[in-house]
Amino acid sequence: MSSTRTRLLNEATRIVRRRGYTGFSYADLAGAVEIRKPSIHHHFPTKADLGLEMVIAYTAAFLSRLWAAEKSGAGAVELLEFYAGLYREGLSEGLACLCGTLAAESEAVPVEVRGAVAGFFAANFDWLTRQIEQGAAAGELSAAADPRRAGQGFLALLQGAVFTARALDDPSLFDAVAASAIEGLRT
């Protein structure tokens, strides 16, 4: 991937994580990366193309970090704390999860981008379900009647905590909710 394309993708992701999909334009991106709008269209002909590439890259990077953490041999609680830490990244700069931001605007997001966002969440649910099942088997976590639902609830709590912490400009609120959610899975 060219360095210009990478810079565009990274900057667009940062803008969307802060302002949302409908809150940015190619003019904003051109100004941030200091290139002309036609140059952006060369790399990403449409905003939908850019949105899809953002989600694909974000998902790949996010999942790569999860799989690496999982292979580290860490226990379930430590992995859930790591997971929560991924959601917290950027919060002090006003950045939320890219896919959470896009999901909040689902009616304004192109269908192919919505599909990729759904894929992000499905992969997260799978990963969380596995950690909760393994944590219960190891005695670290309580045996949830439905580990998938427990994982979905955990993710929903983190997403809500990100947006609430942003609204109140208080990242410590996210920390408290994440810690409470993990403790809830332990008992």
PDB file of C-alpha atoms in Angstrom:
ATOM      1  CA  MET A   1       0.000   0.000   0.000  1.00  0.00           C
ATOM      2  CA  SER A   2       1.412   3.399  -0.922  1.00  0.00           C
ATOM      3  CA  SER A   3       2.382   5.775   1.831  1.00  0.00           C
ATOM      4  CA  THR A   4      -0.168   8.332   0.606  1.00  0.00           C
ATOM      5  CA  ARG A   5      -2.925   5.716   0.629  1.00  0.00           C
ATOM      6  CA  THR A   6      -1.884   4.612   4.122  1.00  0.00           C
ATOM      7  CA  ARG A   7      -1.824   8.202   5.387  1.00  0.00           C
ATOM      8  CA  LEU A   8      -5.280   8.814   3.915  1.00  0.00           C
ATOM      9  CA  LEU A   9      -6.665   5.646   5.463  1.00  0.00           C
ATOM     10  CA  ASN A  10      -5.162   6.383   8.876  1.00  0.00           C
ATOM     11  CA  GLU A  11      -6.274  10.011   8.935  1.00  0.00           C
ATOM     12  CA  ALA A  12      -9.784   9.185   7.707  1.00  0.00           C
ATOM     13  CA  THR A  13     -10.059   6.558  10.442  1.00  0.00           C
ATOM     14  CA  ARG A  14      -8.981   9.086  13.067  1.00  0.00           C
ATOM     15  CA  ILE A  15     -11.500  11.658  11.793  1.00  0.00           C
ATOM     16  CA  VAL A  16     -14.371   9.158  11.724  1.00  0.00           C
ATOM     17  CA  ARG A  17     -13.483   7.863  15.195  1.00  0.00           C
ATOM     18  CA  ARG A  18     -13.806  11.452  16.425  1.00  0.00           C
ATOM     19  CA  ARG A  19     -16.595  12.940  14.286  1.00  0.00           C
ATOM     20  CA  GLY A  20     -18.411  10.063  12.653  1.00  0.00           C
ATOM     21  CA  TYR A  21     -18.932   9.055   9.054  1.00  0.00           C
ATOM     22  CA  THR A  22     -21.312  11.871   8.207  1.00  0.00           C
ATOM     23  CA  GLY A  23     -19.069  14.334  10.031  1.00  0.00           C
ATOM     24  CA  PHE A  24     -16.199  14.198   7.565  1.00  0.00           C
ATOM     25  CA  SER A  25     -15.655  14.887   3.912  1.00  0.00           C
ATOM     26  CA  TYR A  26     -12.885  14.518   1.375  1.00  0.00           C
ATOM     27  CA  ALA A  27     -12.234  18.249   1.860  1.00  0.00           C
ATOM     28  CA  ASP A  28     -11.493  17.600   5.569  1.00  0.00           C
ATOM     29  CA  LEU A  29      -9.233  14.721   4.649  1.00  0.00           C
ATOM     30  CA  ALA A  30      -7.419  16.717   1.955  1.00  0.00           C
ATOM     31  CA  GLY A  31      -6.704  19.468   4.458  1.00  0.00           C
ATOM     32  CA  ALA A  32      -5.484  17.073   7.125  1.00  0.00           C
ATOM     33  CA  VAL A  33      -3.157  15.183   4.789  1.00  0.00           C
ATOM     34  CA  GLU A  34      -2.291  18.273   2.738  1.00  0.00           C
ATOM     35  CA  ILE A  35      -3.179  16.931  -0.670  1.00  0.00           C
ATOM     36  CA  ARG A  36      -5.817  17.878  -3.216  1.00  0.00           C
ATOM     37  CA  LYS A  37      -9.237  16.207  -3.234  1.00  0.00           C
ATOM     38  CA  PRO A  38      -8.689  14.649  -6.685  1.00  0.00           C
ATOM     39  CA  SER A  39      -5.697  12.808  -5.250  1.00  0.00           C
ATOM     40  CA  ILE A  40      -7.954  11.214  -2.644  1.00  0.00           C
ATOM     41  CA  HIS A  41     -10.333  10.090  -5.379  1.00  0.00           C
ATOM     42  CA  HIS A  42      -7.391   8.443  -7.110  1.00  0.00           C
ATOM     43  CA  HIS A  43      -6.902   6.181  -4.084  1.00  0.00           C
ATOM     44  CA  PHE A  44     -10.528   5.925  -2.949  1.00  0.00           C
ATOM     45  CA  PRO A  45     -12.978   6.771  -5.762  1.00  0.00           C
ATOM     46  CA  THR A  46     -15.937   7.079  -3.364  1.00  0.00           C
ATOM     47  CA  LYS A  47     -16.495   7.688   0.306  1.00  0.00           C
ATOM     48  CA  ALA A  48     -18.041   4.207   0.463  1.00  0.00           C
ATOM     49  CA  ASP A  49     -14.788   2.731  -0.888  1.00  0.00           C
ATOM     50  CA  LEU A  50     -12.848   4.600   1.776  1.00  0.00           C
ATOM     51  CA  GLY A  51     -15.299   3.579   4.501  1.00  0.00           C
ATOM     52  CA  LEU A  52     -15.042  -0.082   3.562  1.00  0.00           C
ATOM     53  CA  GLU A  53     -11.233   0.031   3.501  1.00  0.00           C
ATOM     54  CA  MET A  54     -11.217   1.737   6.904  1.00  0.00           C
ATOM     55  CA  VAL A  55     -13.331  -1.007   8.451  1.00  0.00           C
ATOM     56  CA  ILE A  56     -11.319  -3.798   6.809  1.00  0.00           C
ATOM     57  CA  ALA A  57      -8.000  -2.349   8.030  1.00  0.00           C
ATOM     58  CA  TYR A  58      -9.345  -1.518  11.510  1.00  0.00           C
ATOM     59  CA  THR A  59     -10.836  -4.992  11.910  1.00  0.00           C
ATOM     60  CA  ALA A  60      -7.651  -6.719  10.761  1.00  0.00           C
ATOM     61  CA  ALA A  61      -5.485  -4.688  13.148  1.00  0.00           C
ATOM     62  CA  PHE A  62      -7.905  -5.142  16.070  1.00  0.00           C
ATOM     63  CA  LEU A  63      -8.232  -8.905  15.577  1.00  0.00           C
ATOM     64  CA  SER A  64      -4.501  -9.309  15.074  1.00  0.00           C
ATOM     65  CA  ARG A  65      -3.919  -7.750  18.469  1.00  0.00           C
ATOM     66  CA  LEU A  66      -6.549 -10.000  20.053  1.00  0.00           C
ATOM     67  CA  TRP A  67      -5.047 -13.159  18.572  1.00  0.00           C
ATOM     68  CA  ALA A  68      -1.548 -12.127  19.654  1.00  0.00           C
ATOM     69  CA  ALA A  69      -2.790 -11.518  23.200  1.00  0.00           C
ATOM     70  CA  GLU A  70      -4.583 -14.848  23.201  1.00  0.00           C
ATOM     71  CA  LYS A  71      -1.397 -16.651  22.136  1.00  0.00           C
ATOM     72  CA  SER A  72       0.541 -14.996  24.961  1.00  0.00           C
ATOM     73  CA  GLY A  73      -0.804 -17.512  27.446  1.00  0.00           C
ATOM     74  CA  ALA A  74      -2.591 -14.867  29.510  1.00  0.00           C
ATOM     75  CA  GLY A  75      -5.588 -15.898  31.567  1.00  0.00           C
ATOM     76  CA  ALA A  76      -9.178 -14.966  30.785  1.00  0.00           C
ATOM     77  CA  VAL A  77      -9.339 -12.006  33.165  1.00  0.00           C
ATOM     78  CA  GLU A  78      -6.107 -10.565  31.788  1.00  0.00           C
ATOM     79  CA  LEU A  79      -7.386 -11.030  28.232  1.00  0.00           C
ATOM     80  CA  LEU A  80     -10.663  -9.273  29.045  1.00  0.00           C
ATOM     81  CA  GLU A  81      -8.682  -6.412  30.591  1.00  0.00           C
ATOM     82  CA  PHE A  82      -6.553  -6.236  27.445  1.00  0.00           C
ATOM     83  CA  TYR A  83      -9.722  -6.233  25.333  1.00  0.00           C
ATOM     84  CA  ALA A  84     -11.183  -3.358  27.347  1.00  0.00           C
ATOM     85  CA  GLY A  85      -7.879  -1.522  26.931  1.00  0.00           C
ATOM     86  CA  LEU A  86      -8.282  -1.679  23.152  1.00  0.00           C
ATOM     87  CA  TYR A  87     -11.611   0.122  23.475  1.00  0.00           C
ATOM     88  CA  ARG A  88     -10.062   2.707  25.763  1.00  0.00           C
ATOM     89  CA  GLU A  89      -7.258   3.585  23.351  1.00  0.00           C
ATOM     90  CA  GLY A  90      -7.731   7.065  22.010  1.00  0.00           C
ATOM     91  CA  LEU A  91     -10.509   7.905  24.445  1.00  0.00           C
ATOM     92  CA  SER A  92      -8.516  10.714  26.042  1.00  0.00           C
ATOM     93  CA  GLU A  93      -8.239  12.196  22.526  1.00  0.00           C
ATOM     94  CA  GLY A  94     -11.990  11.883  21.942  1.00  0.00           C
ATOM     95  CA  LEU A  95     -11.660   8.809  19.731  1.00  0.00           C
ATOM     96  CA  ALA A  96     -14.170   5.974  19.895  1.00  0.00           C
ATOM     97  CA  CYS A  97     -14.129   2.535  18.331  1.00  0.00           C
ATOM     98  CA  LEU A  98     -14.393   2.997  14.557  1.00  0.00           C
ATOM     99  CA  CYS A  99     -16.986   0.268  14.160  1.00  0.00           C
ATOM    100  CA  GLY A 100     -19.007   1.467  17.145  1.00  0.00           C
ATOM    101  CA  THR A 101     -19.078   4.953  15.642  1.00  0.00           C
ATOM    102  CA  LEU A 102     -20.186   3.592  12.271  1.00  0.00           C
ATOM    103  CA  ALA A 103     -22.809   1.377  13.913  1.00  0.00           C
ATOM    104  CA  ALA A 104     -24.254   4.437  15.645  1.00  0.00           C
ATOM    105  CA  GLU A 105     -24.758   5.959  12.201  1.00  0.00           C
ATOM    106  CA  SER A 106     -25.846   2.772  10.435  1.00  0.00           C
ATOM    107  CA  GLU A 107     -28.648   4.396   8.453  1.00  0.00           C
ATOM    108  CA  ALA A 108     -26.182   6.917   6.966  1.00  0.00           C
ATOM    109  CA  VAL A 109     -23.470   4.361   6.226  1.00  0.00           C
ATOM    110  CA  PRO A 110     -23.368   2.514   2.880  1.00  0.00           C
ATOM    111  CA  VAL A 111     -24.625  -1.065   2.982  1.00  0.00           C
ATOM    112  CA  GLU A 112     -21.210  -2.586   2.191  1.00  0.00           C
ATOM    113  CA  VAL A 113     -19.682  -0.677   5.115  1.00  0.00           C
ATOM    114  CA  ARG A 114     -22.507  -1.831   7.415  1.00  0.00           C
ATOM    115  CA  GLY A 115     -21.780  -5.412   6.380  1.00  0.00           C
ATOM    116  CA  ALA A 116     -18.093  -5.028   7.253  1.00  0.00           C
ATOM    117  CA  VAL A 117     -19.029  -3.461  10.607  1.00  0.00           C
ATOM    118  CA  ALA A 118     -21.294  -6.436  11.326  1.00  0.00           C
ATOM    119  CA  GLY A 119     -18.334  -8.688  10.527  1.00  0.00           C
ATOM    120  CA  PHE A 120     -16.197  -6.803  13.055  1.00  0.00           C
ATOM    121  CA  PHE A 121     -18.770  -7.374  15.788  1.00  0.00           C
ATOM    122  CA  ALA A 122     -19.326 -11.029  14.857  1.00  0.00           C
ATOM    123  CA  ALA A 123     -15.571 -11.693  15.099  1.00  0.00           C
ATOM    124  CA  ASN A 124     -15.465  -9.888  18.456  1.00  0.00           C
ATOM    125  CA  PHE A 125     -18.379 -11.948  19.768  1.00  0.00           C
ATOM    126  CA  ASP A 126     -16.607 -15.141  18.692  1.00  0.00           C
ATOM    127  CA  TRP A 127     -13.386 -14.106  20.438  1.00  0.00           C
ATOM    128  CA  LEU A 128     -15.163 -13.029  23.622  1.00  0.00           C
ATOM    129  CA  THR A 129     -17.262 -16.205  23.693  1.00  0.00           C
ATOM    130  CA  ARG A 130     -14.115 -18.303  23.478  1.00  0.00           C
ATOM    131  CA  GLN A 131     -12.433 -16.372  26.298  1.00  0.00           C
ATOM    132  CA  ILE A 132     -15.480 -16.640  28.541  1.00  0.00           C
ATOM    133  CA  GLU A 133     -15.821 -20.383  27.869  1.00  0.00           C
ATOM    134  CA  GLN A 134     -12.123 -20.988  28.537  1.00  0.00           C
ATOM    135  CA  GLY A 135     -12.166 -18.739  31.599  1.00  0.00           C
ATOM    136  CA  ALA A 136     -15.115 -20.658  33.036  1.00  0.00           C
ATOM    137  CA  ALA A 137     -13.424 -23.994  32.321  1.00  0.00           C
ATOM    138  CA  ALA A 138     -10.284 -22.757  34.111  1.00  0.00           C
ATOM    139  CA  GLY A 139     -12.300 -21.463  37.081  1.00  0.00           C
ATOM    140  CA  GLU A 140     -11.324 -17.824  36.466  1.00  0.00           C
ATOM    141  CA  LEU A 141     -14.797 -16.752  35.390  1.00  0.00           C
ATOM    142  CA  SER A 142     -18.241 -17.839  36.459  1.00  0.00           C
ATOM    143  CA  ALA A 143     -19.868 -20.367  34.193  1.00  0.00           C
ATOM    144  CA  ALA A 144     -22.301 -18.234  32.246  1.00  0.00           C
ATOM    145  CA  ALA A 145     -25.454 -19.995  31.097  1.00  0.00           C
ATOM    146  CA  ASP A 146     -24.753 -18.579  27.632  1.00  0.00           C
ATOM    147  CA  PRO A 147     -21.140 -17.468  27.093  1.00  0.00           C
ATOM    148  CA  ARG A 148     -22.020 -15.805  23.762  1.00  0.00           C
ATOM    149  CA  ARG A 149     -24.663 -13.618  25.416  1.00  0.00           C
ATOM    150  CA  ALA A 150     -22.202 -12.789  28.191  1.00  0.00           C
ATOM    151  CA  GLY A 151     -19.671 -11.720  25.538  1.00  0.00           C
ATOM    152  CA  GLN A 152     -22.280  -9.663  23.721  1.00  0.00           C
ATOM    153  CA  GLY A 153     -23.242  -7.966  26.975  1.00  0.00           C
ATOM    154  CA  PHE A 154     -19.607  -7.255  27.799  1.00  0.00           C
ATOM    155  CA  LEU A 155     -19.013  -5.664  24.407  1.00  0.00           C
ATOM    156  CA  ALA A 156     -22.231  -3.645  24.639  1.00  0.00           C
ATOM    157  CA  LEU A 157     -21.193  -2.317  28.059  1.00  0.00           C
ATOM    158  CA  LEU A 158     -17.795  -1.241  26.697  1.00  0.00           C
ATOM    159  CA  GLN A 159     -19.316   0.445  23.658  1.00  0.00           C
ATOM    160  CA  GLY A 160     -21.789   2.328  25.810  1.00  0.00           C
ATOM    161  CA  ALA A 161     -19.061   3.282  28.257  1.00  0.00           C
ATOM    162  CA  VAL A 162     -16.935   4.722  25.433  1.00  0.00           C
ATOM    163  CA  PHE A 163     -19.715   6.992  24.244  1.00  0.00           C
ATOM    164  CA  THR A 164     -20.764   8.008  27.746  1.00  0.00           C
ATOM    165  CA  ALA A 165     -17.167   8.775  28.739  1.00  0.00           C
ATOM    166  CA  ARG A 166     -16.783  10.867  25.583  1.00  0.00           C
ATOM    167  CA  ALA A 167     -20.010  12.752  26.282  1.00  0.00           C
ATOM    168  CA  LEU A 168     -18.897  13.548  29.829  1.00  0.00           C
ATOM    169  CA  ASP A 169     -15.226  14.029  28.879  1.00  0.00           C
ATOM    170  CA  ASP A 170     -14.313  11.561  31.606  1.00  0.00           C
ATOM    171  CA  PRO A 171     -12.267   8.499  30.553  1.00  0.00           C
ATOM    172  CA  SER A 172     -12.263   7.317  34.164  1.00  0.00           C
ATOM    173  CA  LEU A 173     -15.943   6.501  33.738  1.00  0.00           C
ATOM    174  CA  PHE A 174     -14.964   3.972  31.051  1.00  0.00           C
ATOM    175  CA  ASP A 175     -12.370   2.477  33.402  1.00  0.00           C
ATOM    176  CA  ALA A 176     -14.947   2.016  36.153  1.00  0.00           C
ATOM    177  CA  VAL A 177     -17.505   0.402  33.844  1.00  0.00           C
ATOM    178  CA  ALA A 178     -14.899  -1.937  32.298  1.00  0.00           C
ATOM    179  CA  ALA A 179     -13.625  -3.013  35.714  1.00  0.00           C
ATOM    180  CA  SER A 180     -17.171  -3.615  36.935  1.00  0.00           C
ATOM    181  CA  ALA A 181     -18.054  -5.621  33.823  1.00  0.00           C
ATOM    182  CA  ILE A 182     -15.010  -7.850  34.257  1.00  0.00           C
ATOM    183  CA  GLU A 183     -15.756  -8.315  37.947  1.00  0.00           C
ATOM    184  CA  GLY A 184     -19.308  -9.273  36.989  1.00  0.00           C
ATOM    185  CA  LEU A 185     -17.947 -12.057  34.793  1.00  0.00           C
ATOM    186  CA  ARG A 186     -15.786 -13.325  37.647  1.00  0.00           C
ATOM    187  CA  THR A 187     -18.612 -13.853  40.122  1.00  0.00           C
TER     188      THR A 187
END
